[in-house]
């Protein structure tokens, strides 16, 4: 038992099945790099406290750096028989630095160590996720610019509603992703706190210079309560929530794309790079990758609920249950960065079928709201206008005729105003009738494109 980080008081080894059950090395080896950096900072501190000499510190730091190099070259053997990353690291370092390694854990608990390295990992993960969100936004913006003037059908309840610019639809997701990016940035500030110096729960008996370690490890601030530091995992839950919301946005976008690509709609096409075939039906070209984006939020949600359930009712400070926090953290991280990359490729391989969009936009129902609002502008009450336009479509439908084929006098009679109907049955004119900022009017969408260019290119 001596080789364990905690073996002294035990006569017998842990049952092998039980040991396997308690291990976390299968997933926490992911923290190797951060374990190394934090140990370098700790060695410097032990030297400052005169618990090791300067030459011992030098030797240890050199060995840790060699170990890191081995790891980056894929030469550090991750031994999955070890208990966790901290035990593995200790073992590997011992091979390089010998007995000197026995001094390295002085004044430090794994309870504070594990949250320190997780916070370090998460800071990098947050920056990486934010960068990938930005790349996705850029590819969306590019598409919005390519199809800047193209009008597509807009839906509510999946029923024909009003025409909108394709760019307006695309930028709605750029806008949502911007909030997701802001959430990741906000989360960063709450992750960027140093736990080291918290000990197992009550602090350290050594006069640790936390300010120096904070600077060494590039943390923005120092944890102000040792019990809170070893106890809480809110910073992970917050990250899982950021990913959840991000993937929720992409899921809804994916659903739009799948619908718009389906034969009944057909105004979005996908390139071969993002579609798959059927083993039975030779004609098939399915948007499988987009469907998997749609569902990835299910995985993100299970990570979120998993950790919530682990934390619920858990006594404060460290309990071994907390070891499981890494599973949802890594799962959600890997999932999210993958989906972001794939979504970027999907967007670059997505094309607007303008001909099909204008065919759908021939449906007169898209323009009836414009006609109703024109009547209001001409003095009718909302109720009168709404009812009269309702009567017009009812009349046309029951006579199996298009409105623009009806006799002018019939239209005038129903609407009680002389409206030039054909002026209204036009997609381009319809979008430009919108007068509010934030609307689908080409003028405002053009300004939005410029705004996003400025933001995303800075
Ligand atoms: N593998 C453990 C974890 O991930 C490290 C901390 C162990 N601490 C303890 N007191 N058993 O949480």
PDB file of N, CA and C in Angstrom, residues 17 242 384 390:
ATOM      1  N   UNK A  17     -11.610  -5.352  -7.320  1.00  0.00           N
ATOM      2  CA  UNK A  17     -12.833  -4.894  -7.989  1.00  0.00           C
ATOM      3  C   UNK A  17     -13.261  -3.527  -7.462  1.00  0.00           C
ATOM      4  N   UNK A 242     -23.982  26.461 -20.441  1.00  0.00           N
ATOM      5  CA  UNK A 242     -23.605  27.265 -21.631  1.00  0.00           C
ATOM      6  C   UNK A 242     -23.650  26.372 -22.873  1.00  0.00           C
ATOM      7  N   UNK A 384     -61.820  45.796 -38.853  1.00  0.00           N
ATOM      8  CA  UNK A 384     -62.432  45.844 -40.195  1.00  0.00           C
ATOM      9  C   UNK A 384     -61.474  45.286 -41.244  1.00  0.00           C
ATOM     10  N   UNK A 390     -59.767  38.668 -44.601  1.00  0.00           N
ATOM     11  CA  UNK A 390     -60.210  37.284 -44.343  1.00  0.00           C
ATOM     12  C   UNK A 390     -61.321  36.895 -45.310  1.00  0.00           C
TER      13      UNK A 390
END
